[in-house]
Short mmCIF file of C-alpha atoms and ligand atoms in Angstrom, two decimals:
data_model
loop_
_atom_site.label_atom_id
_atom_site.label_comp_id
_atom_site.label_asym_id
_atom_site.label_seq_id
_atom_site.Cartn_x
_atom_site.Cartn_y
_atom_site.Cartn_z
CA MET A 327 79.13 118.23 89.74
CA SER A 328 78.62 119.23 93.02
CA THR A 329 81.26 122.00 94.91
CA ALA A 330 81.94 119.07 97.43
CA THR A 331 82.71 116.26 94.64
CA ALA A 332 85.06 118.95 92.92
CA GLU A 333 86.85 119.79 95.91
CA PHE A 334 87.44 116.02 96.68
CA GLU A 335 88.68 115.27 93.35
CA LEU A 336 91.25 118.02 93.60
CA ALA A 337 92.43 116.82 96.87
CA GLU A 338 94.20 113.39 96.12
CA PRO A 339 91.73 111.79 93.88
CA MET A 340 93.79 108.93 93.28
CA MET A 341 93.58 108.21 97.15
CA LEU A 342 89.80 108.66 96.99
CA GLN A 343 89.43 106.17 94.20
CA TRP A 344 91.51 103.79 96.16
CA LEU A 345 89.44 103.96 99.31
CA THR A 346 86.35 103.66 97.64
CA ALA A 347 87.49 100.45 95.92
CA LEU A 348 87.99 98.89 99.88
CA GLY A 349 84.86 100.54 100.82
CA VAL A 350 86.50 102.70 103.54
CA ASP A 351 85.93 105.78 101.40
CA VAL A 352 83.26 107.16 104.60
CA GLU A 353 83.31 110.57 106.13
CA PHE A 354 83.61 110.64 109.95
CA VAL A 355 81.42 113.26 111.52
CA ARG A 356 82.44 112.40 114.97
CA GLY A 357 85.43 111.25 117.22
CA GLU A 358 85.29 109.96 120.93
CA GLY A 359 87.61 107.55 122.76
CA ASN A 360 88.39 104.62 120.60
CA THR A 361 85.00 105.33 118.10
CA LEU A 362 84.45 107.44 115.17
CA TYR A 363 81.12 107.99 113.53
CA PHE A 364 80.17 108.26 109.88
CA VAL A 365 76.25 108.97 108.94
CA GLY A 366 74.60 106.08 107.17
CA PRO A 367 72.37 106.12 104.34
CA ASP A 368 69.74 106.06 106.84
CA GLY A 369 70.84 109.21 108.31
CA ALA A 370 71.94 107.43 111.57
CA GLU A 371 75.47 107.75 112.89
CA VAL A 372 77.17 104.55 112.58
CA PRO A 373 80.24 103.74 115.20
CA VAL A 374 83.52 102.15 114.04
CA LEU A 375 86.10 100.89 116.47
CA ASP A 376 89.21 102.47 115.80
CA TYR A 377 92.37 100.84 116.31
CA ALA A 378 94.54 102.84 113.60
CA GLY A 379 94.53 105.68 116.03
CA GLY A 380 95.49 108.26 114.06
CA TYR A 381 98.28 106.22 113.35
CA GLY A 382 99.42 106.31 116.66
CA SER A 383 98.61 109.97 117.34
CA LEU A 384 95.79 109.16 119.72
CA ILE A 385 97.31 107.79 123.05
CA LEU A 386 94.27 109.47 124.81
CA GLY A 387 91.69 108.78 122.00
CA HIS A 388 89.60 111.57 119.80
CA ASN A 389 88.78 114.60 121.37
CA HIS A 390 89.75 113.74 125.07
CA PRO A 391 87.84 116.27 127.40
CA GLY A 392 90.84 117.15 129.03
CA ILE A 393 92.64 118.19 125.77
CA VAL A 394 89.24 119.72 124.36
CA GLY A 395 88.70 121.35 127.60
CA ALA A 396 91.83 123.20 127.48
CA ALA A 397 91.69 123.83 123.89
CA ARG A 398 88.35 125.97 124.28
CA GLU A 399 89.73 127.85 127.43
CA PHE A 400 93.02 128.86 125.57
CA LEU A 401 90.52 130.14 122.80
CA ASP A 402 87.77 131.81 124.92
CA ALA A 403 90.74 133.52 126.58
CA GLY A 404 91.63 135.08 123.44
CA THR A 405 95.17 133.86 123.76
CA PRO A 406 97.23 134.75 120.84
CA VAL A 407 98.46 131.72 118.82
CA LEU A 408 101.25 133.33 116.63
CA ALA A 409 103.61 135.88 118.38
CA GLN A 410 106.60 135.03 117.29
CA ALA A 411 110.23 136.42 119.01
CA SER A 412 108.10 136.62 122.31
CA ARG A 413 108.46 134.65 125.20
CA GLN A 414 106.53 131.68 124.76
CA THR A 415 106.05 129.99 128.49
CA ALA A 416 104.09 127.19 127.27
CA ALA A 417 106.54 125.66 124.99
CA SER A 418 109.49 126.31 127.71
CA ARG A 419 107.01 124.20 130.00
CA VAL A 420 106.64 121.33 127.59
CA ALA A 421 110.43 121.67 127.31
CA THR A 422 110.80 121.53 131.14
CA ALA A 423 108.47 118.60 131.26
CA LEU A 424 109.79 116.51 128.75
CA ASN A 425 113.41 116.76 130.71
CA THR A 426 111.80 115.83 133.96
CA VAL A 427 110.77 112.86 131.58
CA LEU A 428 113.87 112.12 130.33
CA ARG A 429 115.56 112.33 133.76
CA ARG A 430 113.56 110.07 135.51
CA GLU A 431 113.12 107.35 132.49
CA PHE A 432 116.93 107.56 131.30
CA GLY A 433 118.69 108.65 134.66
CA VAL A 434 120.37 111.46 132.90
CA ASP A 435 121.49 114.57 134.56
CA GLU A 436 122.49 116.60 131.41
CA PRO A 437 119.17 118.89 130.01
CA TYR A 438 118.06 118.39 126.54
CA PHE A 439 117.28 121.70 124.87
CA ALA A 440 114.15 121.53 122.65
CA VAL A 441 113.51 122.83 118.92
CA PHE A 442 109.66 122.64 118.23
CA SER A 443 108.47 122.01 114.57
CA ASN A 444 105.08 120.89 112.99
CA SER A 445 105.20 117.26 111.73
CA GLY A 446 107.47 113.97 112.76
CA ALA A 447 109.08 114.34 109.29
CA GLU A 448 110.17 117.94 110.11
CA SER A 449 111.22 116.98 113.75
CA ILE A 450 113.79 114.49 111.98
CA GLU A 451 115.08 117.46 109.48
CA VAL A 452 115.70 119.60 112.43
CA ALA A 453 117.71 116.38 114.15
CA LEU A 454 119.35 116.15 110.69
CA LYS A 455 120.60 119.84 110.13
CA HIS A 456 121.26 120.16 113.93
CA ALA A 457 123.16 116.85 113.96
CA GLU A 458 125.07 118.04 110.60
CA PHE A 459 125.69 121.71 111.56
CA ASP A 460 127.45 120.01 114.80
CA ARG A 461 129.85 118.06 112.79
CA VAL A 462 130.69 120.82 110.40
CA LEU A 463 131.40 123.10 113.25
CA LYS A 464 133.79 120.02 114.61
CA VAL A 465 135.14 119.58 111.32
CA LYS A 466 136.26 123.59 110.96
CA ALA A 467 137.52 123.42 114.63
CA LEU A 468 140.03 120.90 113.25
CA ALA A 469 140.50 122.51 110.23
CA ASP A 470 141.46 125.53 111.93
CA GLY A 471 143.47 123.68 114.29
CA ILE A 472 145.78 121.68 111.32
CA THR A 473 145.94 125.27 109.61
CA GLU A 474 147.37 126.79 112.70
CA HIS A 475 149.94 123.97 113.57
CA LEU A 476 150.85 124.31 109.92
CA GLY A 477 151.75 127.64 110.61
CA ALA A 478 153.62 126.90 113.85
CA ALA A 479 155.46 124.37 112.25
CA ARG A 480 156.34 126.99 109.03
CA ALA A 481 157.58 129.44 111.68
CA ALA A 482 159.68 126.89 113.65
CA LEU A 483 161.26 125.71 110.33
CA ALA A 484 161.85 129.33 109.49
CA ASP A 485 163.80 130.45 112.21
CA GLY A 486 165.82 127.11 112.60
CA THR A 487 164.26 125.64 115.87
CA ALA A 488 162.93 122.72 114.00
CA VAL A 489 163.71 120.52 111.24
CA LEU A 490 161.45 118.48 108.60
CA PRO A 491 162.71 115.11 108.12
CA ASP A 492 161.92 112.78 105.27
CA ALA A 493 159.51 110.73 107.33
CA VAL A 494 157.13 113.47 106.70
CA ALA A 495 156.74 113.38 103.29
CA ALA A 496 156.96 109.68 103.43
CA ALA A 497 153.97 109.49 105.91
CA LEU A 498 151.89 111.68 103.30
CA GLY A 499 153.27 109.71 99.97
CA LEU A 500 155.35 112.58 98.92
CA ALA A 501 158.56 112.49 97.08
CA PRO A 502 161.58 112.42 99.76
CA GLY A 503 163.04 115.87 100.06
CA SER A 504 159.32 117.54 99.66
CA GLY A 505 159.33 120.53 101.34
CA ILE A 506 156.83 122.20 103.59
CA ASP A 507 155.15 123.91 100.72
CA ALA A 508 154.29 120.58 99.36
CA VAL A 509 153.64 119.33 102.81
CA ALA A 510 151.08 121.96 103.38
CA ALA A 511 149.39 121.45 100.16
CA GLU A 512 148.91 117.89 100.61
CA VAL A 513 147.62 118.33 104.47
CA GLY A 514 145.44 120.95 103.03
CA GLY A 515 144.04 118.90 100.02
CA ARG A 516 143.36 116.10 102.13
CA VAL A 517 141.46 118.12 104.88
CA ALA A 518 139.41 119.93 102.11
CA ALA A 519 138.68 116.78 99.98
CA LEU A 520 137.09 115.20 103.46
CA ALA A 521 135.02 118.49 104.13
CA ALA A 522 133.84 118.05 100.87
CA ARG A 523 132.39 114.70 101.13
CA PRO A 524 128.34 114.81 101.45
CA SER A 525 126.97 114.16 105.02
CA LEU A 526 126.40 110.73 105.89
CA PHE A 527 123.77 109.31 107.82
CA ILE A 528 123.13 105.49 109.00
CA THR A 529 119.90 104.04 109.75
CA LEU A 530 118.32 100.57 110.26
CA ALA A 531 116.71 98.88 107.08
CA GLY A 532 112.74 98.94 107.43
CA GLY A 533 112.83 102.23 109.19
CA PHE A 534 110.61 104.94 108.42
CA HIS A 535 111.40 108.64 109.38
CA GLY A 536 109.07 110.88 107.10
CA LYS A 537 109.00 111.90 103.70
CA LEU A 538 110.48 115.17 103.48
CA VAL A 539 113.62 115.77 101.15
CA GLY A 540 116.05 114.64 103.60
CA SER A 541 114.11 112.27 105.94
CA VAL A 542 112.83 110.30 103.08
CA GLN A 543 116.56 109.56 102.41
CA LEU A 544 116.30 107.60 105.81
CA THR A 545 112.80 105.87 104.96
CA HIS A 546 114.05 102.67 103.73
CA ASN A 547 111.24 101.76 101.30
CA PRO A 548 112.55 102.44 98.02
CA ALA A 549 109.15 103.51 96.43
CA PHE A 550 109.23 106.54 98.85
CA ARG A 551 112.78 106.88 98.70
CA THR A 552 114.58 106.40 95.18
CA PRO A 553 112.80 108.65 92.87
CA PHE A 554 114.16 111.61 95.16
CA ALA A 555 117.71 110.06 95.49
CA THR A 556 119.08 112.97 94.02
CA MET A 557 117.91 115.56 96.16
CA ALA A 558 119.67 114.70 99.32
CA PRO A 559 122.71 112.42 100.56
CA GLN A 560 121.82 109.00 100.89
CA ALA A 561 122.14 107.12 103.97
CA ARG A 562 123.46 103.86 104.41
CA PHE A 563 121.23 101.12 105.76
CA VAL A 564 122.04 98.34 108.38
CA PRO A 565 119.82 95.49 108.90
CA LEU A 566 118.40 95.20 112.71
CA ASP A 567 119.46 91.61 112.72
CA ARG A 568 122.69 91.83 111.08
CA LEU A 569 124.36 94.63 113.23
CA ASP A 570 127.64 93.79 112.03
CA ALA A 571 126.69 95.73 108.79
CA LEU A 572 127.34 98.58 111.23
CA ASP A 573 130.93 97.80 112.00
CA GLU A 574 131.63 97.49 108.28
CA VAL A 575 129.95 100.67 107.18
CA ILE A 576 132.02 102.48 109.96
CA ALA A 577 135.06 100.83 108.94
CA GLN A 578 134.62 101.55 105.30
CA GLU A 579 133.68 105.19 106.07
CA ARG A 580 135.75 106.26 108.82
CA ALA A 581 138.41 108.47 108.06
CA THR A 582 141.72 110.34 109.49
CA VAL A 583 143.63 113.71 108.43
CA PRO A 584 147.14 114.52 108.95
CA ASP A 585 148.15 117.25 111.19
CA LEU A 586 151.57 118.59 111.88
CA VAL A 587 153.09 118.91 115.25
CA VAL A 588 156.50 120.02 116.27
CA ASP A 589 157.90 117.60 118.90
CA ASP A 590 161.25 118.22 120.46
CA GLY A 591 162.40 120.39 117.34
CA VAL A 592 161.22 117.64 114.81
CA VAL A 593 157.97 118.17 112.57
CA THR A 594 155.90 115.08 112.83
CA VAL A 595 152.70 113.68 111.45
CA VAL A 596 149.88 113.06 113.61
CA GLU A 597 146.47 111.20 112.18
CA ARG A 598 143.44 113.02 113.77
CA ASP A 599 140.18 111.37 113.53
CA PHE A 600 138.01 113.34 111.04
CA PRO A 601 134.11 113.35 111.80
CA VAL A 602 132.59 111.78 108.81
CA PHE A 603 129.38 110.65 110.59
CA SER A 604 126.62 112.93 111.05
CA ALA A 605 124.32 110.71 112.95
CA PHE A 606 122.83 107.60 113.23
CA VAL A 607 118.87 107.59 113.15
CA LEU A 608 116.75 104.87 114.45
CA GLU A 609 113.09 104.16 115.79
CA ALA A 610 112.89 102.48 119.15
CA ILE A 611 110.19 100.40 117.53
CA GLN A 612 109.84 100.17 113.73
CA GLY A 613 106.35 101.41 113.23
CA GLU A 614 105.86 101.82 109.62
CA GLY A 615 108.35 98.93 108.60
CA GLY A 616 106.05 96.23 110.18
CA ILE A 617 106.14 96.74 113.99
CA ARG A 618 109.71 95.27 114.60
CA VAL A 619 111.09 95.77 118.56
CA VAL A 620 114.72 96.90 118.96
CA ASP A 621 115.93 94.92 122.01
CA ARG A 622 118.50 95.83 124.63
CA ALA A 623 121.20 93.89 122.66
CA ALA A 624 120.74 95.86 119.39
CA ALA A 625 120.68 99.16 121.63
CA ASP A 626 123.96 98.23 123.32
CA ARG A 627 125.65 97.29 120.29
CA ILE A 628 124.46 100.79 118.14
CA LYS A 629 125.53 102.83 121.25
CA ALA A 630 128.91 101.23 121.74
CA ALA A 631 129.54 101.35 117.86
CA CYS A 632 128.63 104.89 117.69
CA ALA A 633 130.23 105.96 120.87
CA ALA A 634 133.55 104.84 119.24
CA VAL A 635 133.41 107.40 116.48
CA ASP A 636 131.71 109.98 118.20
CA CYS A 637 128.47 109.64 116.04
CA PRO A 638 125.33 110.73 117.76
CA VAL A 639 122.49 108.65 118.38
CA VAL A 640 119.03 110.06 117.06
CA VAL A 641 116.20 107.96 118.34
CA ASP A 642 112.82 108.63 116.35
CA GLU A 643 110.05 108.30 119.06
CA ILE A 644 107.52 109.85 116.65
CA GLN A 645 105.39 106.71 116.73
CA SER A 646 106.54 104.85 119.84
CA GLY A 647 106.91 107.73 122.21
CA MET A 648 104.32 109.45 124.50
CA GLY A 649 103.77 106.42 126.82
CA ARG A 650 102.42 104.04 124.01
CA THR A 651 104.76 101.33 124.97
CA GLY A 652 104.26 101.37 128.71
CA ALA A 653 106.95 103.96 129.37
CA PHE A 654 107.05 107.62 127.85
CA PHE A 655 110.05 106.61 125.75
CA ALA A 656 110.06 103.14 124.39
CA GLY A 657 114.00 103.64 124.43
CA SER A 658 114.04 103.86 127.72
CA LEU A 659 112.85 100.02 128.09
CA ILE A 660 116.06 99.27 126.19
CA GLY A 661 118.94 101.70 127.72
CA LEU A 662 118.72 103.45 124.46
CA VAL A 663 119.66 106.91 126.03
CA PRO A 664 119.45 109.28 123.00
CA ASP A 665 121.58 111.97 121.96
CA TYR A 666 118.47 113.59 119.99
CA VAL A 667 114.73 112.20 120.50
CA THR A 668 111.93 113.12 118.44
CA LEU A 669 108.35 113.41 119.34
CA ALA A 670 105.47 114.18 117.24
CA LYS A 671 102.01 112.50 116.34
CA GLY A 672 100.80 112.17 119.90
CA LEU A 673 102.49 115.28 121.19
CA GLY A 674 99.36 117.65 120.27
CA GLY A 675 96.87 115.60 122.16
CA GLY A 676 95.57 114.42 118.99
CA ILE A 677 94.04 117.79 118.21
CA ALA A 678 97.19 120.07 117.30
CA LYS A 679 100.06 119.53 115.13
CA ALA A 680 103.17 119.54 117.24
CA ALA A 681 106.69 118.26 116.95
CA VAL A 682 109.69 118.56 118.93
CA THR A 683 113.55 117.63 119.01
CA LEU A 684 115.19 117.27 121.73
CA VAL A 685 119.09 117.60 122.09
CA ARG A 686 121.29 116.56 124.48
CA GLY A 687 123.06 119.53 126.38
CA GLY A 688 126.61 118.25 125.44
CA ARG A 689 125.63 118.04 121.70
CA TYR A 690 123.49 121.18 121.65
CA ARG A 691 124.96 124.13 119.39
CA PRO A 692 122.60 127.45 120.40
CA GLU A 693 123.81 129.31 117.06
CA PHE A 694 121.52 126.49 115.56
CA GLU A 695 118.66 128.67 117.13
CA LEU A 696 119.78 131.49 114.45
CA VAL A 697 119.76 129.18 111.25
CA HIS A 698 116.89 127.28 111.91
CA SER A 699 113.33 128.23 112.46
CA SER A 700 109.55 127.85 111.06
CA THR A 701 106.81 130.25 111.15
CA PHE A 702 104.21 127.93 113.08
CA ALA A 703 106.64 126.36 115.25
CA LYS A 704 106.35 126.51 119.19
CA ASP A 705 102.86 128.21 118.67
CA THR A 706 101.11 128.86 121.71
CA PHE A 707 97.90 126.78 120.90
CA SER A 708 99.82 123.61 120.25
CA SER A 709 102.40 123.89 123.04
CA THR A 710 99.31 124.53 125.66
CA LEU A 711 97.84 121.10 124.06
CA ALA A 712 101.25 119.58 124.45
CA LEU A 713 101.53 120.58 128.27
CA THR A 714 97.79 119.20 128.62
CA THR A 715 98.27 116.08 127.21
CA LEU A 716 101.97 115.81 129.28
CA GLU A 717 99.84 116.33 132.39
CA LEU A 718 97.42 113.91 131.62
CA LEU A 719 99.96 111.12 130.77
CA GLU A 720 102.02 112.01 133.87
CA ALA A 721 99.10 112.13 136.40
CA ASP A 722 98.63 109.72 139.04
CA GLY A 723 102.37 108.53 138.98
CA GLY A 724 102.11 107.65 135.28
CA ALA A 725 99.01 105.71 135.59
CA ALA A 726 98.55 106.05 131.77
CA TYR A 727 101.66 104.14 131.13
CA ARG A 728 101.02 101.09 133.16
CA ARG A 729 97.42 101.06 131.44
CA ALA A 730 99.18 100.91 128.02
CA ALA A 731 101.23 98.22 129.28
CA ASP A 732 98.40 96.11 130.54
CA LEU A 733 96.38 96.90 127.82
CA GLY A 734 98.95 95.52 125.26
CA GLU A 735 99.73 92.17 127.30
CA ARG A 736 96.00 91.50 126.86
CA LEU A 737 95.86 92.38 123.31
CA THR A 738 99.12 90.43 122.60
CA ALA A 739 97.67 87.24 124.39
CA LEU A 740 94.34 87.77 122.21
CA PHE A 741 97.04 87.78 118.93
CA THR A 742 98.80 84.54 120.40
CA ALA A 743 95.81 82.89 120.95
CA LEU A 744 94.71 83.58 117.36
CA ARG A 745 97.98 82.34 116.12
CA ALA A 746 97.53 79.31 117.95
CA ASP A 747 93.74 78.59 116.56
CA PHE A 748 94.95 79.60 113.05
CA PRO A 749 98.39 78.79 112.87
CA ASP A 750 98.41 78.76 108.99
CA VAL A 751 96.79 82.40 108.91
CA VAL A 752 98.67 84.09 111.74
CA LYS A 753 102.61 84.38 111.14
CA ASP A 754 103.88 86.55 114.07
CA VAL A 755 102.71 88.66 116.53
CA ARG A 756 105.32 91.95 117.54
CA GLY A 757 105.42 94.86 119.50
CA LYS A 758 105.09 96.51 122.91
CA GLY A 759 102.26 97.97 124.87
CA LEU A 760 100.02 99.62 122.24
CA MET A 761 102.09 99.60 119.26
CA LEU A 762 101.39 96.00 118.23
CA GLY A 763 101.63 94.36 114.55
CA LEU A 764 99.84 90.99 113.18
CA GLU A 765 101.56 89.52 110.78
CA PHE A 766 99.99 86.94 108.26
CA HIS A 767 100.88 84.35 106.15
CA ASP A 768 101.18 84.65 102.38
CA GLN A 769 98.05 84.25 101.06
CA SER A 770 98.52 83.76 97.40
CA ALA A 771 97.99 80.80 96.96
CA SER A 772 94.35 81.10 98.15
CA ALA A 773 91.45 79.80 96.16
CA ALA A 774 89.55 82.82 96.78
CA PRO A 775 90.76 85.02 94.03
CA SER A 776 90.01 88.62 96.13
CA ILE A 777 92.59 87.30 98.57
CA ALA A 778 94.92 85.92 96.59
CA GLN A 779 94.82 88.93 94.06
CA ALA A 780 95.69 90.99 97.10
CA ALA A 781 98.26 89.49 98.25
CA LEU A 782 100.09 88.78 94.87
CA THR A 783 99.91 93.05 94.51
CA ASP A 784 101.37 93.48 97.78
CA THR A 785 97.69 95.06 98.92
CA PHE A 786 96.97 92.20 101.45
CA GLY A 787 96.69 94.25 104.62
CA TYR A 788 94.79 96.81 102.82
CA ALA A 789 92.20 94.25 101.41
CA VAL A 790 91.87 92.62 104.91
CA ALA A 791 91.66 96.21 106.39
CA GLY A 792 88.66 96.73 103.90
CA TYR A 793 86.90 93.39 105.36
CA LEU A 794 87.29 94.30 108.80
CA PHE A 795 85.78 97.88 108.23
CA ARG A 796 82.98 96.85 105.73
CA VAL A 797 81.77 93.56 107.97
CA HIS A 798 82.76 94.52 111.26
CA ARG A 799 82.96 98.22 111.62
CA ILE A 800 86.60 97.91 112.86
CA ARG A 801 89.41 100.34 111.60
CA THR A 802 93.15 99.71 111.03
CA PHE A 803 95.63 99.44 108.25
CA PRO A 804 98.66 97.69 107.60
CA THR A 805 101.96 99.25 108.00
CA ALA A 806 102.52 100.83 104.83
CA SER A 807 106.17 99.14 104.04
CA ALA A 808 105.18 95.62 105.09
CA THR A 809 101.57 95.18 103.70
CA THR A 810 101.12 91.83 105.45
CA THR A 811 101.60 93.10 108.86
CA LEU A 812 98.05 94.92 110.42
CA ARG A 813 98.92 97.42 113.50
CA PHE A 814 96.92 98.32 116.13
CA GLU A 815 97.37 101.39 118.11
CA PRO A 816 94.48 102.25 120.25
CA SER A 817 94.27 104.86 122.96
CA VAL A 818 94.81 103.86 126.67
CA LEU A 819 90.75 104.19 126.84
CA LEU A 820 90.39 100.74 125.41
CA THR A 821 87.38 98.62 126.92
CA ASP A 822 87.11 95.12 127.66
CA ALA A 823 84.13 95.44 125.41
CA GLU A 824 86.36 97.10 122.75
CA ILE A 825 88.99 93.97 123.03
CA ALA A 826 86.19 91.49 122.55
CA ARG A 827 84.96 93.00 119.62
CA LEU A 828 88.26 92.77 118.09
CA ASP A 829 88.51 89.11 119.05
CA THR A 830 85.40 88.54 117.46
CA ALA A 831 86.39 90.16 114.34
CA LEU A 832 89.72 88.74 114.15
CA ARG A 833 88.52 85.47 114.39
CA ALA A 834 85.91 85.68 111.54
CA LEU A 835 88.59 87.17 109.55
CA ALA A 836 91.14 84.45 110.38
CA ALA A 837 88.45 81.69 109.34
CA VAL A 838 87.52 83.35 106.38
CA LEU A 839 91.09 83.45 105.26
CA ARG A 840 91.59 79.80 106.39
CA ASP A 841 88.20 78.64 104.64
CA GLN A 842 89.37 80.72 101.20
CA ASP A 843 85.91 82.12 101.59
CA GLU A 844 85.67 84.56 98.60
CA GLU A 845 81.98 85.80 99.24
CA ALA A 846 82.43 86.63 103.02
CA PHE A 847 85.95 88.26 102.44
CA THR A 848 84.08 90.60 99.87
CA ALA A 849 81.04 91.30 101.58
CA GLY A 850 79.51 94.35 103.02
N1 LIG B 1301 109.05 108.79 112.13
C1 LIG B 1301 108.11 107.78 112.35
C2 LIG B 1301 108.92 106.72 113.43
C3 LIG B 1301 106.77 107.92 111.91
O1 LIG B 1301 105.98 106.66 112.09
C4 LIG B 1301 106.41 108.63 111.01
C5 LIG B 1301 105.06 108.81 110.39
C6 LIG B 1301 107.44 109.77 110.92
C7 LIG B 1301 108.79 109.81 111.47
C8 LIG B 1301 106.72 110.93 110.20
O2 LIG B 1301 105.86 112.02 110.56
O3 LIG B 1301 104.05 111.97 108.95
O4 LIG B 1301 104.35 113.62 110.76
O5 LIG B 1301 105.62 113.68 109.01
N2 LIG B 1301 104.43 107.63 110.03
C9 LIG B 1301 103.08 107.62 109.51
C10 LIG B 1301 102.80 106.21 109.49
C11 LIG B 1301 103.25 107.89 108.26
O6 LIG B 1301 102.05 105.64 108.72
O7 LIG B 1301 103.09 105.56 110.64
P1 LIG B 1301 104.76 112.64 109.78
#
């Protein structure tokens, strides 16, 4: 057994077996623009047109010369990568550049503070932790206020400047004649009971927010989420197409606590809203769940419901952000002003791993900086490449965003024409800009055994991806939680020839599926 084989077998052997079965287990040796190359049996490079785009991380393509140049310059200069607890100007400049974009796209005046991290899931966990930290501090402030008021009521009763009417006991469900000690115990007990509740996050059904311990509980797919359900609090899921459920969840969960105030010499009970909601978390466009676009009406509804109970809105732009949809933030196209917004995937320019959570000034808790950190977060290399990426995206008045929108329209027209020509094969076309999904009809009744089998085992999109790779040298994958939808997330460098190649390949695929052609589907 060669060393190379042994290494591969130890690093996710099951995954490799599965890639082999699909015929996509090549090793890419070079990447440029939208093309990846592997070495064929004759020793020559074989180009593959990459529509998977690092699952949406490559808005500027593989190895963009501007980003490679910045990386080279950085390394040649001997710039230190890891100098934690020092002034880190590159990261500060990334935060400033992102604030410029936030102001322009959302019209906000408030600053957003940046907490850097290393991956998408981590940037979500930062948002979850910060939101919970904020809530817990609010709970503490509320509890302290209630304790202080109780003390004031006790003092007023002791010095005879106030009376305790039976209405107080009645309001608290206590026996008539209960004294201030019983009242205080009841109030304290209610506050303590609510404070002990686990944190509560609300999110959309079909969403994907990562696979770490906390974030996976907001990732809807039960296969990813339920084995780990006891490790972190459960989120409440509401369907995007039935947002009434959001009002129902809020009505079920919202809670008040009693506070005692002395009013004109009389102790009375005032119910105060208890901060039970940690955050509402959503993608501006659902990616991994099948490319489902959140529209303006849904955004308005979510914002209004959350504002009514002071629940912060976390917008996950890890896949939809960085200019892919025709704006830097997809949420800006639907007025989804975030309290928190997360970026990852494309932030490091397709070369470095970088992620950031931006927190609206009004919600930001500077003390969070003392309780959260990561060795690698905010490192100079990824921050420098993030800055270069932002400069490239913002250049020429945002030409990249216009190009993404324009290319998106052309790809959408291609998919729509395909659906018109193959209505029994193509079910739906969804998405915005260069974040597009093509959904296929159920093929489980196909006369071609490989097609039917894939459909029956929920692996249809992977089988189709295998066909496109083997026969047409095009790389794409289904969205992992909606496997009859192929996703297309190429870079803004996409050319006419590359669009034409996709057209040819998809038309051939659609014909194979329509004709239930086993031989053609398993070719290559
Ligand atoms: N949020 C969204 C919207 C994502 O699409 C992803 C990852 C994450 C969070 C987690 O980021 O992988 O860096 O920890 N999506 C990948 C996908 C897995 O299939 O699109 P991560």
